[in-house]
Tab-separated table of C-alpha atoms in Angstrom:
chain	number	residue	atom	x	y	z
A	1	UNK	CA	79.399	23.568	-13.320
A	2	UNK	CA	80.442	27.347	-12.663
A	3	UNK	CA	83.365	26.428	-9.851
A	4	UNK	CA	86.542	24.848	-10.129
A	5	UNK	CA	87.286	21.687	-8.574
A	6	UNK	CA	89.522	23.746	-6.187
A	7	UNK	CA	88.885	25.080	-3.192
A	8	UNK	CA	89.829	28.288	-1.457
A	9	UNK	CA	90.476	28.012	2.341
A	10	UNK	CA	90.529	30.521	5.137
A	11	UNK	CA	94.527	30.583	6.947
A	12	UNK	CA	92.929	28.823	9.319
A	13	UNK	CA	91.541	26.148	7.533
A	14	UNK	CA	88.531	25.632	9.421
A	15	UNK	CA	86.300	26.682	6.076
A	16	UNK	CA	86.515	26.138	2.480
A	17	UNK	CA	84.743	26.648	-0.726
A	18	UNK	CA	85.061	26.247	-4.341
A	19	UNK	CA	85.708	29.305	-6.047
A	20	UNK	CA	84.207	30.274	-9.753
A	21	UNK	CA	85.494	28.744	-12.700
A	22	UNK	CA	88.499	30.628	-14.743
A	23	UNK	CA	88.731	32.823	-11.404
A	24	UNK	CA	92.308	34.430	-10.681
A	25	UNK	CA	94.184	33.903	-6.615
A	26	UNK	CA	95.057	37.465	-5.670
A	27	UNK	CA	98.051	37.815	-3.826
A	28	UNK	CA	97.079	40.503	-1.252
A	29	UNK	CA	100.330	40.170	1.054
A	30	UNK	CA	101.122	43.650	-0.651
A	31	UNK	CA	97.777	45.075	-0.720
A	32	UNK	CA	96.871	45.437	2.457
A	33	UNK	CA	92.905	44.774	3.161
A	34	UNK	CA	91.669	45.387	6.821
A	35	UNK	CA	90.040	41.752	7.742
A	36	UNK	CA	90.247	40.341	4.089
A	37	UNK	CA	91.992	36.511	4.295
A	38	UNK	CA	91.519	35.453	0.246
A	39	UNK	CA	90.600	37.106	-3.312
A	40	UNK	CA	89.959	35.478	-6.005
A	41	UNK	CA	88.744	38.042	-9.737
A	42	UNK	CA	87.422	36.920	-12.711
A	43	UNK	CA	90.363	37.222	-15.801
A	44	UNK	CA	88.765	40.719	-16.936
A	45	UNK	CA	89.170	42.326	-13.054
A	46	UNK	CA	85.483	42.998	-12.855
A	47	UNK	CA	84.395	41.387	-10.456
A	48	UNK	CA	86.009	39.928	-7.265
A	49	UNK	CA	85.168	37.423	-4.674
A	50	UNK	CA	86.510	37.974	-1.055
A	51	UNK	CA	86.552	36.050	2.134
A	52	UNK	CA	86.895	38.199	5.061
A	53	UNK	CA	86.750	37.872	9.084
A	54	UNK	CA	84.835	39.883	11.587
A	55	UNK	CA	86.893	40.488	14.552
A	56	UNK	CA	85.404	38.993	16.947
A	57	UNK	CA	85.516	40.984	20.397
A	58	UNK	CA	83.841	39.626	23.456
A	59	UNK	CA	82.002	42.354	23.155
A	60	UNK	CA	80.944	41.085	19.431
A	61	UNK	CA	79.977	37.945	20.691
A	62	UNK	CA	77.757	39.128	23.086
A	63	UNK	CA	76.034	41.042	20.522
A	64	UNK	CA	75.609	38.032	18.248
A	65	UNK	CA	74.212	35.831	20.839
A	66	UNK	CA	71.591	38.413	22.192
A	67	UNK	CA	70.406	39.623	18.521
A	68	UNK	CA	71.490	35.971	16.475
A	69	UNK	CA	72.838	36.295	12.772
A	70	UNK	CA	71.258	39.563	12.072
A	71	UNK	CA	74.235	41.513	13.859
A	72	UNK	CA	77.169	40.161	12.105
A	73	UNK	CA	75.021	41.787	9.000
A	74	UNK	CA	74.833	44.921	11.009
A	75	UNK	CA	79.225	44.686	11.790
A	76	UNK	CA	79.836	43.989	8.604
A	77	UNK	CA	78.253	47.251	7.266
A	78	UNK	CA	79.369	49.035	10.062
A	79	UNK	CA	82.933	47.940	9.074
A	80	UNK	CA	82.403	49.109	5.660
A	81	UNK	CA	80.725	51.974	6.380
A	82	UNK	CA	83.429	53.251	8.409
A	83	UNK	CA	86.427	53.598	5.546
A	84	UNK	CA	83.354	55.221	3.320
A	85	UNK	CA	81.431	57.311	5.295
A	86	UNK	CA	78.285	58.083	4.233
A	87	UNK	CA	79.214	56.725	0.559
A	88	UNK	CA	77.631	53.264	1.099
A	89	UNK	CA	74.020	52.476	0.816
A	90	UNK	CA	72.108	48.509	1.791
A	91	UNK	CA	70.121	47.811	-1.349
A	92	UNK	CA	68.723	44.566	-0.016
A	93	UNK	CA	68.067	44.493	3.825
A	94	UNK	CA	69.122	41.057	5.533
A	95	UNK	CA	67.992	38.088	5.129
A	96	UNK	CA	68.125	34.898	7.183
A	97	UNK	CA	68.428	31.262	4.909
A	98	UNK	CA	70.040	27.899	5.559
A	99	UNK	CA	71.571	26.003	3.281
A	100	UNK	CA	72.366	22.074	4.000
A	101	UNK	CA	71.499	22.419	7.370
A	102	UNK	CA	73.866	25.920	7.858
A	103	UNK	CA	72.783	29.093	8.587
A	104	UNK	CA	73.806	31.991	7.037
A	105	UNK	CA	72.729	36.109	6.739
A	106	UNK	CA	72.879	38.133	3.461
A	107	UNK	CA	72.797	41.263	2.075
A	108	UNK	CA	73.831	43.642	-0.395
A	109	UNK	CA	75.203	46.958	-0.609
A	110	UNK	CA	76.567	49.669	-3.304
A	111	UNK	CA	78.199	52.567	-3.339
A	112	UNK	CA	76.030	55.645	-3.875
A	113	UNK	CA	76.259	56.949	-8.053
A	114	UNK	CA	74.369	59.865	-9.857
A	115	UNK	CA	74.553	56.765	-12.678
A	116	UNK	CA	71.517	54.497	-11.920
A	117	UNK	CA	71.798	52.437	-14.582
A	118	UNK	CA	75.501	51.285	-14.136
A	119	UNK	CA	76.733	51.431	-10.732
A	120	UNK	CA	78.916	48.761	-8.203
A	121	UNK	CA	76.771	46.748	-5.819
A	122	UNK	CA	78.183	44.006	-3.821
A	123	UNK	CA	76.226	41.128	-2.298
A	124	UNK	CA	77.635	40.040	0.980
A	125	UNK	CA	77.123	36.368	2.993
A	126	UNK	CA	77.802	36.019	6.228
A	127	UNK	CA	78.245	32.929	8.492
A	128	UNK	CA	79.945	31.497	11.583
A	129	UNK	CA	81.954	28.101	12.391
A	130	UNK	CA	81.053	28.650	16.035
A	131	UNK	CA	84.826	30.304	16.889
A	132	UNK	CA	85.103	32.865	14.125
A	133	UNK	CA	82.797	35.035	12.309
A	134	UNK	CA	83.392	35.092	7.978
A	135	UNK	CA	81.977	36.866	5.503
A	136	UNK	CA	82.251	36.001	1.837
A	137	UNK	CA	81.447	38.805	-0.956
A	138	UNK	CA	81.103	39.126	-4.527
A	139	UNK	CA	82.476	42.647	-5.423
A	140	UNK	CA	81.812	44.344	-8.239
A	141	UNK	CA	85.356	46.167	-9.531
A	142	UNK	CA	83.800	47.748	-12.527
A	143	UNK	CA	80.325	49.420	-12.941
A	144	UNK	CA	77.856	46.683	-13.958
A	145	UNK	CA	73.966	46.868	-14.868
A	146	UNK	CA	71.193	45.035	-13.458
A	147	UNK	CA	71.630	41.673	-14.959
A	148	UNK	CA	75.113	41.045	-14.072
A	149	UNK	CA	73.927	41.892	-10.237
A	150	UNK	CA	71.801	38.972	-10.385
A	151	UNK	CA	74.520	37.125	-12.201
A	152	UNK	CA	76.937	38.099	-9.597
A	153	UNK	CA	74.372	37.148	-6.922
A	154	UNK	CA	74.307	33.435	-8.228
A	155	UNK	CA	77.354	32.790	-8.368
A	156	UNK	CA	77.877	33.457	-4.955
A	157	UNK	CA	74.950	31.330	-3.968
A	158	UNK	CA	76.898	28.924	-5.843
A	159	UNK	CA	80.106	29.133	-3.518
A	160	UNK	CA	78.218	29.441	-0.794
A	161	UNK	CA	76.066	25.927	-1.436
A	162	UNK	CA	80.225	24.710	-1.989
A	163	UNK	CA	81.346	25.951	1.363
A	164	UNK	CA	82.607	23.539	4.095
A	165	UNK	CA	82.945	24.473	7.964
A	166	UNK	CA	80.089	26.594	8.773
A	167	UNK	CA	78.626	25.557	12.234
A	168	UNK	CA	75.183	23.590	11.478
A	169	UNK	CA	72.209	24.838	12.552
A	170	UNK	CA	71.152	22.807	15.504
A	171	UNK	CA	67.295	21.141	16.462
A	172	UNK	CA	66.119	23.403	18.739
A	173	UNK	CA	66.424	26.433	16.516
């Protein structure tokens, strides 16, 4: 098994998940992180796993309900996007999936290199408990090649089939 019996849990505790074997608790009360709730890194620092929460405005919910799952891919970006202007680029478009009955949107990003071959893409996972929107991401700290994206990528499908407190998706979807 590549999680710990543990779980991580947002300050609310209305979600939780296990979090990846060996993996380090970050204490972030001195770093501050716009939106960011937990961090967890592997024991090198190379990679980093993040829960975060999209703000969500009335204006946000409105949003979500007209366009559905797709725009809390588009806010997330948009959030990112905004402290690196320009610098970010989606390397997977959105995707739509359930897992155990839960719905969830996906993506991935990285930040734009002259190196192809070893560069930092993140692979983001969004989801709702019906009152608050979350996002959980695998960040890559360190340049990494192709494989370890896809390693990266399955471990977070792995937290994310762990995860507890996302709103189900109901019959008449």
């Amino acid at each position: 098994d590549a999680l710990e019996d543990a779980y991580l849990h947002s300050p609310a505790g209305d979600i939780a998940a296990r979090y990846p074997k060996g993996w380090l608790h970050v204490d972030i009360h001195t770093i501050p992180m716009e939106h960011v709730l937990q961090v967890y890194t592997d024991p090198d620092r190379e990679r980093a796993l993040l829960l975060s929460e999209i703000p969500a405005t009335a204006e946000f919910r409105r949003t979500v309900e007209r366009d559905g799952m797709s725009a809390l891919s588009e806010e997330s970006f948009r959030l990112k996007s905004t402290h690196l202007p320009g610098k970010l680029v989606i390397t997977r478009p959105t995707m739509l999936y359930t897992v155990k009955n839960k719905l969830f949107a996906s993506y991935d990003y990285a930040e734009i290199s002259p190196d192809t071959v070893h560069y930092r893409e993140h692979s983001v996972v969004l989801f709702t408990t019906g009152s608050r929107f979350y996002e959980l991401s695998m960040i890559e700290l360190t340049p990494q090649d192709t494989l370890q994206h896809v390693q990266n990528f399955r471990l977070l499908a792995s937290v994310i089939a762990s995860l507890e407190g996302a709103a189900e998706v109901r019959d008449t979807l």
